[in-house]
Coordinates of C-alpha atoms in Angstrom, one line a residue:
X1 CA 35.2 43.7 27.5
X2 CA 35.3 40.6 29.5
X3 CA 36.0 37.2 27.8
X4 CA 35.7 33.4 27.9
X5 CA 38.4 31.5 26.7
X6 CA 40.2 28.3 26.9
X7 CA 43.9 28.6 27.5
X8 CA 47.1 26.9 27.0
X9 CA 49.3 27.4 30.4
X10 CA 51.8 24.9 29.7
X11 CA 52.4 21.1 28.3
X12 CA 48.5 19.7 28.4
X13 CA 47.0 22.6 31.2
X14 CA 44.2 23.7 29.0
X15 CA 41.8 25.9 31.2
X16 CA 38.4 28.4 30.9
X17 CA 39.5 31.8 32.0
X18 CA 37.4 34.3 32.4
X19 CA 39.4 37.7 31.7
X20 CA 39.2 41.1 31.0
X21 CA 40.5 42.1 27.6
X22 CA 42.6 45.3 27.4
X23 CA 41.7 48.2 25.2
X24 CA 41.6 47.8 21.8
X25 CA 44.2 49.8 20.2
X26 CA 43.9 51.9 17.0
X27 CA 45.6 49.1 15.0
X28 CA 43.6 46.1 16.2
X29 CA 40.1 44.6 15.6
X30 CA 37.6 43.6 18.3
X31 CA 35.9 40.6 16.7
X32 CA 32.7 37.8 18.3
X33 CA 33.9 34.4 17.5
X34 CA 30.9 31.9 16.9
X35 CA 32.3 28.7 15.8
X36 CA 36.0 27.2 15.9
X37 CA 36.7 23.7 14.2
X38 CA 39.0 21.5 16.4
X39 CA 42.3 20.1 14.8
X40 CA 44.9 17.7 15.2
X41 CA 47.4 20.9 15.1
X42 CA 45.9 21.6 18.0
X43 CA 46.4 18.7 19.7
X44 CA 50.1 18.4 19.1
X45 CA 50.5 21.8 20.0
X46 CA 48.6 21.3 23.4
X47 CA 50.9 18.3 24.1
X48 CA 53.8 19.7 22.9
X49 CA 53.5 23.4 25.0
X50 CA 56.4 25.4 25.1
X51 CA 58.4 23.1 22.8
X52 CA 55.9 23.9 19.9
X53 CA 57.0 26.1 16.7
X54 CA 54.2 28.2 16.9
X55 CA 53.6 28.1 20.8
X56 CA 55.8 31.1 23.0
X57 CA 57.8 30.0 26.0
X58 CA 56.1 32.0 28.4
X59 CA 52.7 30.7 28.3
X60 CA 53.2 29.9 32.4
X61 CA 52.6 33.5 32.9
X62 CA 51.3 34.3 29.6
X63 CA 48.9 31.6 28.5
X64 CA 47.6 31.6 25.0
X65 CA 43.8 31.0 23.6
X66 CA 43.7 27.7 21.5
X67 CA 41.6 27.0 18.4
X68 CA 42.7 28.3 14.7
X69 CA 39.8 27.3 12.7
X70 CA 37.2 29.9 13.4
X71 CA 34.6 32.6 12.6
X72 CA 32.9 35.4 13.8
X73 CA 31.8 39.0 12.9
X74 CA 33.3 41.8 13.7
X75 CA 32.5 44.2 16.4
X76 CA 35.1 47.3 16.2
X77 CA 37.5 48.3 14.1
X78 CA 40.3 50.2 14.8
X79 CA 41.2 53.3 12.9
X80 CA 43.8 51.7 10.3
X81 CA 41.6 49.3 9.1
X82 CA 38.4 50.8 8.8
X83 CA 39.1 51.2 5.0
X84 CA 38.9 47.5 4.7
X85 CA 36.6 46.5 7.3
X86 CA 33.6 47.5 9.0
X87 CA 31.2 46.1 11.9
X88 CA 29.4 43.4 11.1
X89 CA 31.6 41.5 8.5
X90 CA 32.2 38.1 9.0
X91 CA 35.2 36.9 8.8
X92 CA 37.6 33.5 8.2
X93 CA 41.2 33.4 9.6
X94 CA 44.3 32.2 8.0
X95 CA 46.2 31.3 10.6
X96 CA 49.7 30.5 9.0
X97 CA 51.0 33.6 8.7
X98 CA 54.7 33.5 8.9
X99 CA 55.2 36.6 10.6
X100 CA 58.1 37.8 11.9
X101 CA 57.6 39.9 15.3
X102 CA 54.3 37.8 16.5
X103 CA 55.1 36.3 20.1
X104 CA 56.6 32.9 18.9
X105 CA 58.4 34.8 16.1
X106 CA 58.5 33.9 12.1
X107 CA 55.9 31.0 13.3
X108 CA 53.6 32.9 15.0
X109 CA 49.6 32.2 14.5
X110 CA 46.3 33.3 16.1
X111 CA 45.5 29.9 18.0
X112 CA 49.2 28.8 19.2
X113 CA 50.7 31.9 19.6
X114 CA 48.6 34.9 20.8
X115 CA 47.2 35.8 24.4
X116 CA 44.0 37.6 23.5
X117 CA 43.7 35.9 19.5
X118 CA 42.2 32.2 19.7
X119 CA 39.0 30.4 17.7
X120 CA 38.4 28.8 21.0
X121 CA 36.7 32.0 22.8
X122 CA 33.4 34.2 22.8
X123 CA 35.3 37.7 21.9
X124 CA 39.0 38.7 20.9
X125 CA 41.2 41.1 19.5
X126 CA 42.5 40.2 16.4
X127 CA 46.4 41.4 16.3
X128 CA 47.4 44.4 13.6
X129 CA 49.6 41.5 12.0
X130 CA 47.3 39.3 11.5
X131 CA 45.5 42.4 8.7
X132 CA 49.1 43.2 7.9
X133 CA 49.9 40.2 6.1
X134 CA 46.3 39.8 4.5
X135 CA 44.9 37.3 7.1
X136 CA 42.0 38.3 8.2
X137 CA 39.5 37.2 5.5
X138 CA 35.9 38.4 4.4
X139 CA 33.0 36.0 4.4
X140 CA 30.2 36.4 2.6
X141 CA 28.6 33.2 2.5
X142 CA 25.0 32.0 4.5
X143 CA 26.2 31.4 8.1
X144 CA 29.3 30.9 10.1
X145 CA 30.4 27.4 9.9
X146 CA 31.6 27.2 6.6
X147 CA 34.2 29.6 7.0
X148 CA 35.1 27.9 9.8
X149 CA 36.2 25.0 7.2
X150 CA 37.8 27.1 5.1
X151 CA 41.3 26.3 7.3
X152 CA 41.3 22.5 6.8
X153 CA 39.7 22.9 3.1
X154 CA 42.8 25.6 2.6
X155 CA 45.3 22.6 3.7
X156 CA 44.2 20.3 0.5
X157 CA 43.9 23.3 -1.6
X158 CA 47.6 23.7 -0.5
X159 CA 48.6 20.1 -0.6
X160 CA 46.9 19.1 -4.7
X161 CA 48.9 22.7 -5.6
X162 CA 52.3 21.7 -4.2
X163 CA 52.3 18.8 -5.7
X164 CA 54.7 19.0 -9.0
X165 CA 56.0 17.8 -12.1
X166 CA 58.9 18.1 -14.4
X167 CA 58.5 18.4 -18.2
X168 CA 60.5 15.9 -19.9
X169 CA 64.0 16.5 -21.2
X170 CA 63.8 19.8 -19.2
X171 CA 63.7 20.8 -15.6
X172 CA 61.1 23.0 -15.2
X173 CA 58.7 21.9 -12.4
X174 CA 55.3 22.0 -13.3
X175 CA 53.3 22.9 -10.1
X176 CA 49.7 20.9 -8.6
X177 CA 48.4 17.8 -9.6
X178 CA 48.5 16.0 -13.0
X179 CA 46.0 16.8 -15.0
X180 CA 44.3 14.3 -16.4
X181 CA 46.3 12.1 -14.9
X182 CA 46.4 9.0 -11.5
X183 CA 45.5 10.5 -8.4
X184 CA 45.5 8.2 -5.2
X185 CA 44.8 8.9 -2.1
X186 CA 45.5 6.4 1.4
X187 CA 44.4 6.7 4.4
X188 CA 42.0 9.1 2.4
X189 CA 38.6 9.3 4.4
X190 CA 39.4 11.0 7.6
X191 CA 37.8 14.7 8.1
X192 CA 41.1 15.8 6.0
X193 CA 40.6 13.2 3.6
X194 CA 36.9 13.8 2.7
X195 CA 37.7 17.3 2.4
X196 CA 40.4 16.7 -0.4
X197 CA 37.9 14.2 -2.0
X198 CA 35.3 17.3 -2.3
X199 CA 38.0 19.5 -3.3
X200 CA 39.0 16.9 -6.4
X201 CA 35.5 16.0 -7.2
X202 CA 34.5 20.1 -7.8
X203 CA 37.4 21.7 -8.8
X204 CA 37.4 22.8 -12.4
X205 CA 40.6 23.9 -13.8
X206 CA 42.7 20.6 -12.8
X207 CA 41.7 17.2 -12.4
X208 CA 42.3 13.6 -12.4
X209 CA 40.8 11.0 -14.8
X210 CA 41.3 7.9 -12.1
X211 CA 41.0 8.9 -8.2
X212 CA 41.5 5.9 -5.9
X213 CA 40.5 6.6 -2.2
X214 CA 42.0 4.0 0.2
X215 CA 41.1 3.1 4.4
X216 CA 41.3 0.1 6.5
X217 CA 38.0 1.1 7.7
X218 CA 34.9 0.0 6.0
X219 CA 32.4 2.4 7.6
X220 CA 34.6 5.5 6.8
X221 CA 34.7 4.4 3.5
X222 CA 30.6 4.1 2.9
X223 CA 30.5 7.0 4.5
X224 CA 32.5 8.9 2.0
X225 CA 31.4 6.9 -1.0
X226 CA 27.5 7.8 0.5
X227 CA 28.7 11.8 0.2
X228 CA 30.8 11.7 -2.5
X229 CA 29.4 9.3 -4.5
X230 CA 31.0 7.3 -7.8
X231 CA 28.1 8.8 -9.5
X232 CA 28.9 12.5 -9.4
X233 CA 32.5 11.9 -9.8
X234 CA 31.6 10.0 -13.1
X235 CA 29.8 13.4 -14.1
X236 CA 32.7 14.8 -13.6
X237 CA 35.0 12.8 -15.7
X238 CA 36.4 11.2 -12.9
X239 CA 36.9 7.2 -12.6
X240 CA 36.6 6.9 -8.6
X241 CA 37.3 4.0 -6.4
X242 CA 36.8 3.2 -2.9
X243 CA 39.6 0.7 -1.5
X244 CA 39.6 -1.4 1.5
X245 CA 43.2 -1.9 2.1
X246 CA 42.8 -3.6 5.4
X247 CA 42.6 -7.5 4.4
X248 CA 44.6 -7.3 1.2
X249 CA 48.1 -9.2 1.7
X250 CA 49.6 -6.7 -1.2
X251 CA 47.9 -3.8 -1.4
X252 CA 50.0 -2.4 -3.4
X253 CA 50.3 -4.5 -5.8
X254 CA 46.3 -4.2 -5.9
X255 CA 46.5 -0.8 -6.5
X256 CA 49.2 -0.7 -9.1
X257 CA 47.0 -3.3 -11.1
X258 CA 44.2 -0.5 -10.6
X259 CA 46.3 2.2 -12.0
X260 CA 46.6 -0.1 -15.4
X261 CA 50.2 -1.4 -14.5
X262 CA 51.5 2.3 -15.0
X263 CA 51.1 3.3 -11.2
X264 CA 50.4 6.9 -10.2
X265 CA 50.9 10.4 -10.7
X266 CA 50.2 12.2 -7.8
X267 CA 50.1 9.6 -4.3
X268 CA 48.9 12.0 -1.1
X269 CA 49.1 10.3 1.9
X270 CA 46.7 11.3 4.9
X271 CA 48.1 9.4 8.4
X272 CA 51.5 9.2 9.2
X273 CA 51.7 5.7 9.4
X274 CA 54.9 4.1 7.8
X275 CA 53.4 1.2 6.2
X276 CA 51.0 3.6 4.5
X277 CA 54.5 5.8 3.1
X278 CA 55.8 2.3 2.0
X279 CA 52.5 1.8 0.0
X280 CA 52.8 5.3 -1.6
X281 CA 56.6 4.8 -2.3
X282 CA 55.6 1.6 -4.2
X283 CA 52.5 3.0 -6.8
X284 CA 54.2 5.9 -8.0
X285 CA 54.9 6.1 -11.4
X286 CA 57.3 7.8 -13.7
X287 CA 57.9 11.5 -12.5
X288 CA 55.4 10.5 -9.6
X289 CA 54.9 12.8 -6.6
X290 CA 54.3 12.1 -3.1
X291 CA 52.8 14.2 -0.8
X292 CA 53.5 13.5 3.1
X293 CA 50.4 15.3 4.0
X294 CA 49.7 14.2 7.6
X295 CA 52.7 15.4 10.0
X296 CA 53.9 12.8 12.4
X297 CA 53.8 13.8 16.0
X298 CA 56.9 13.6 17.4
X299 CA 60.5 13.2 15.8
X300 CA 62.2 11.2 13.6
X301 CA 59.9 9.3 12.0
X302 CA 62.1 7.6 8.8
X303 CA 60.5 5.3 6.2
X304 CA 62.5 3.3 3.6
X305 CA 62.2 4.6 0.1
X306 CA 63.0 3.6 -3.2
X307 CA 66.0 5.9 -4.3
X308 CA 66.7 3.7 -7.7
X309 CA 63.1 5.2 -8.9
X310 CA 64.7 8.6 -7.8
X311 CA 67.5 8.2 -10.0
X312 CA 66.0 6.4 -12.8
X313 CA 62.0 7.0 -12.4
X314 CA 62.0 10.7 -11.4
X315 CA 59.4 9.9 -8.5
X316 CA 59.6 12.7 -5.7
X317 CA 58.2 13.6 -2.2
X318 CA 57.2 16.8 -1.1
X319 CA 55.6 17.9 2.1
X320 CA 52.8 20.3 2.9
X321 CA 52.0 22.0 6.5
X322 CA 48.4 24.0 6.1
X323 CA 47.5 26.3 3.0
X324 CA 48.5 29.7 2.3
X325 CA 46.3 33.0 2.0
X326 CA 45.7 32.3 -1.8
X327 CA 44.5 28.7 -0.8
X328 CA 42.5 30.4 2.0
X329 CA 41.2 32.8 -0.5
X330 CA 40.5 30.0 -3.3
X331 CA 38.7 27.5 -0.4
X332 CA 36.3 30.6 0.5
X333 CA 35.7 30.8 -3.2
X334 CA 34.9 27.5 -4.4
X335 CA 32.7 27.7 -1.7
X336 CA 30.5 30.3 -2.6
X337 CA 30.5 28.1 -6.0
X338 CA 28.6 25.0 -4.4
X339 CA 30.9 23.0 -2.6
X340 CA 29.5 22.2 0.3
X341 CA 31.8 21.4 3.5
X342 CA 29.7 20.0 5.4
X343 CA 31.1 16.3 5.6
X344 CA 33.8 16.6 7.0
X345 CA 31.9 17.5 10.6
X346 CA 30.8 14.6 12.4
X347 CA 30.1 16.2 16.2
X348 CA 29.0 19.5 17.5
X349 CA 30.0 20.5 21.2
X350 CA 29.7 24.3 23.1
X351 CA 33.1 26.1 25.0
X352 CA 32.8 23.8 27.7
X353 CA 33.8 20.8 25.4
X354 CA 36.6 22.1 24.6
X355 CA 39.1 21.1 26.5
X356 CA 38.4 16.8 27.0
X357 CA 38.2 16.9 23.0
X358 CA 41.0 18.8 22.5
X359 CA 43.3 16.6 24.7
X360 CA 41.6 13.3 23.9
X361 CA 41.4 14.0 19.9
X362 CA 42.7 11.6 18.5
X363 CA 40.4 8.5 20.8
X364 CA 37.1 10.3 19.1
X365 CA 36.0 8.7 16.2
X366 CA 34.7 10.5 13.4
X367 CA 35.2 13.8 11.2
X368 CA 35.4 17.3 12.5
X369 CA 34.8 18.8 16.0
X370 CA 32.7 21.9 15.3
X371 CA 32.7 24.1 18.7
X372 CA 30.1 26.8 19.2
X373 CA 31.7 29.3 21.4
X374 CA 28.7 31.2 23.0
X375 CA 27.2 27.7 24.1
X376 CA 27.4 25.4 26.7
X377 CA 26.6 21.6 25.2
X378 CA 28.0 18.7 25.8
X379 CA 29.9 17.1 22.7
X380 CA 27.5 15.4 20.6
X381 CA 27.5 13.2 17.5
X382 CA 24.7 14.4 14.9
X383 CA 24.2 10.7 14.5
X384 CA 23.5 10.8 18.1
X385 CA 21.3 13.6 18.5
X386 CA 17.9 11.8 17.9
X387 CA 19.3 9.7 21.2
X388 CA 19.5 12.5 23.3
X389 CA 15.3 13.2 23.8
X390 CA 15.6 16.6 24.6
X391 CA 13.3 19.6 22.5
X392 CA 16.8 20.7 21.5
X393 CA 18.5 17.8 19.9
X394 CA 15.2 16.5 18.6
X395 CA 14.9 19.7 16.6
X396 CA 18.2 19.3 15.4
X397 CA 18.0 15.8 14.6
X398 CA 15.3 16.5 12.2
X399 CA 17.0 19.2 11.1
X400 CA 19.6 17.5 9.9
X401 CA 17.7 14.6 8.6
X402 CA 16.7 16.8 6.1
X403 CA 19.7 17.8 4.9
X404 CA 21.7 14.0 4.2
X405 CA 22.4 13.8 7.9
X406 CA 24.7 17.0 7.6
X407 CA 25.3 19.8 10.1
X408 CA 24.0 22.8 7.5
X409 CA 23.1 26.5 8.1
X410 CA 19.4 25.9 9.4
X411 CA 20.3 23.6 12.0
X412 CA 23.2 26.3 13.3
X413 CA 20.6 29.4 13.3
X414 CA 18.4 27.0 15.1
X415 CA 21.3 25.8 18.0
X416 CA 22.5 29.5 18.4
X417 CA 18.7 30.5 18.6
X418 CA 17.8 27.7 21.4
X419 CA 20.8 26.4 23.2
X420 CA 22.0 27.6 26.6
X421 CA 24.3 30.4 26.5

């Protein structure tokens, strides 16, 4: 079957290929991708090229498809697996699989590390390893998209359950967020940020009873208080703030007053900016944890910290890199349960937008990338889509009108159904 894909053929070289993919084997899964979510990962790990964890060293001759946040239904199973799987499931892929024997070893993962195995292409075969360690996912919601989210939504899952505590006079770590307790998050209403925030504000077995969001960007902020609003989290027995860090001369000082004096719990930061670690260092309170949530880019990055509240405060830092299966698993749940992931996409594109986003991610403001594989289209902000005047963007301007200003099912059956292949 031939393909489309885009590529990774060393540091930055991101190309369409056009290619034949080899014969499925009895072992593997032929599969039709239909959306892939673009992400930061991705970014580094197109920078980065061969010096990447999860990207081989032979992608000169043996380049590898790009894009780890996708969905798509699956066209042929091989032998082994048709006990699990059949044609016509869709499907959500956990990426971080930690497998041993993949092309960039213990690190490898479908989007860094596999030649015919990428979100960003219209068909694939998905790798026997990927099934063998439980990665390849059912979906059974209404469309494709949301699965597509599941990754990022995973990451947060990941991040609120690695955070821990110790019982007093004991220590026994007590794993995920305080319940109950002072959850603040900074930098907090990027795509990853507002995912977290819906995560906190529908999750039912643990939560906070004060969540502070902070930004130094106002209209991020009404954005996320306009989708998640003060309101709902209320109804939820949750005291949330919205915090404007950006012309405060001590923000944290601010934000320890809004704790009640005590400081914080649980203090996840989102960019990996070491002002921001500072800030987090400062509001945590006794037995407080920090979560270094957004990786830096390159190496070292080193921020002072406060080892006398070590010692004598018990605050500690732990770091989180993507969600596991379970978190995969739990993210595909809750969503079947009403949360709605919507909000965190802010621009829609087709395959041939793929690879100016990709390398210039981090200049485009805004949420989530969502890429529609089988499409050709321009990257386009839904804001934006009443601008463009044509039949197709009109219809999906109103479509989305409709729905809060939010990409949503109808307005992805009406794209697949009307855009150029």
């Amino acid at each position: 079957m031939k393909t489309k894909a885009v590529r990774l053929h060393g540091k930055a070289d991101l190309r369409i290929d056009d290619f034949e993919l080899p014969p499925m084997r009895d072992d593997e899964i032929l599969a039709r991708v239909v959306t892939d979510s673009l992400c930061m990962s991705s970014y580094k790990a197109v920078h980065q090229g061969e010096d990447h964890k999860r990207v081989p060293d032979d992608i000169a001759v043996k380049p590898v498809i790009i894009g780890h946040e996708f969905s798509g239904e699956i066209l042929e199973v091989g032998s082994k697996w048709r006990h699990k799987f059949s044609k016509g499931d869709k499907f959500s892929i956990q990426p971080a699989m930690c497998y041993p024997y993949g092309p960039a070893g213990l690190m490898s993962a479908p989007g860094y590390s596999y030649p015919y195995a990428g979100g960003d292409a219209t068909y694939i075969i998905i790798p026997d390893e990927v099934m063998e360690m439980d990665c390849l996912l059912a979906y059974k919601g209404p469309g494709f998209f949301p699965a597509s989210l599941a990754e990022p939504l995973s990451c947060v899952i990941g991040a609120m359950h690695a955070c821990y505590h110790v019982a007093p006079g004991t220590y026994r770590h007590e794993m995920g967020i305080r319940d109950g307790g002072k959850l603040a998050l900074l930098a907090g209403v990027g795509p990853m940020g507002l995912a977290c925030i819906n995560y906190v504000l529908h999750r039912t077995d643990r939560k906070p009873s004060l969540f502070v969001v902070t930004d130094i960007n106002q209209e991020r902020l009404d954005r996320a208080a306009q989708l998640y609003t003060v309101e709902f989290a209320a109804s939820r027995g949750i005291d949330l703030h919205y915090v404007n860090t950006s012309r405060m001369e001590e923000p944290e000082a601010v934000l320890r007053d809004l704790s009640g004096g005590t400081g914080y719990d649980d203090v996840v930061v989102m960019a990996p900016v070491p002002s921001v670690v500072e800030t987090a260092d400062g509001i945590l309170g006794q037995d407080g944890c920090l979560n270094f949530f957004s990786g830096p880019s390159g190496s070292p990055f080193k921020v002072p910290f406060n080892f006398y509240n070590v010692h004598y405060a018990s605050t500690h830092v732990v770091g989180t890199s993507g969600g596991n299966t379970e978190d995969m698993k739990e993210a595909l749940e809750i969503m079947g349960c009403g949360l709605d992931p919507a909000g965190m996409v802010t621009h829609i594109g087709g395959l041939d937008a793929v690879i100016d986003t990709t390398l210039g991610l981090p200049s485009i403001p805004g949420g989530k990338k969502l890429i529609y594989t089988h499409i050709d289209m321009p990257l386009t902000a839904i804001a934006d889509f009443g601008k463009v005047g044509t039949p197709l963007f009109r219809a999906l301007d109103a479509i989305c009108k409709a729905h809060n200003g939010l990409w949503n099912v109808e307005a992805e059956e009406y794209l697949l159904s009307h855009a150029r292949k």
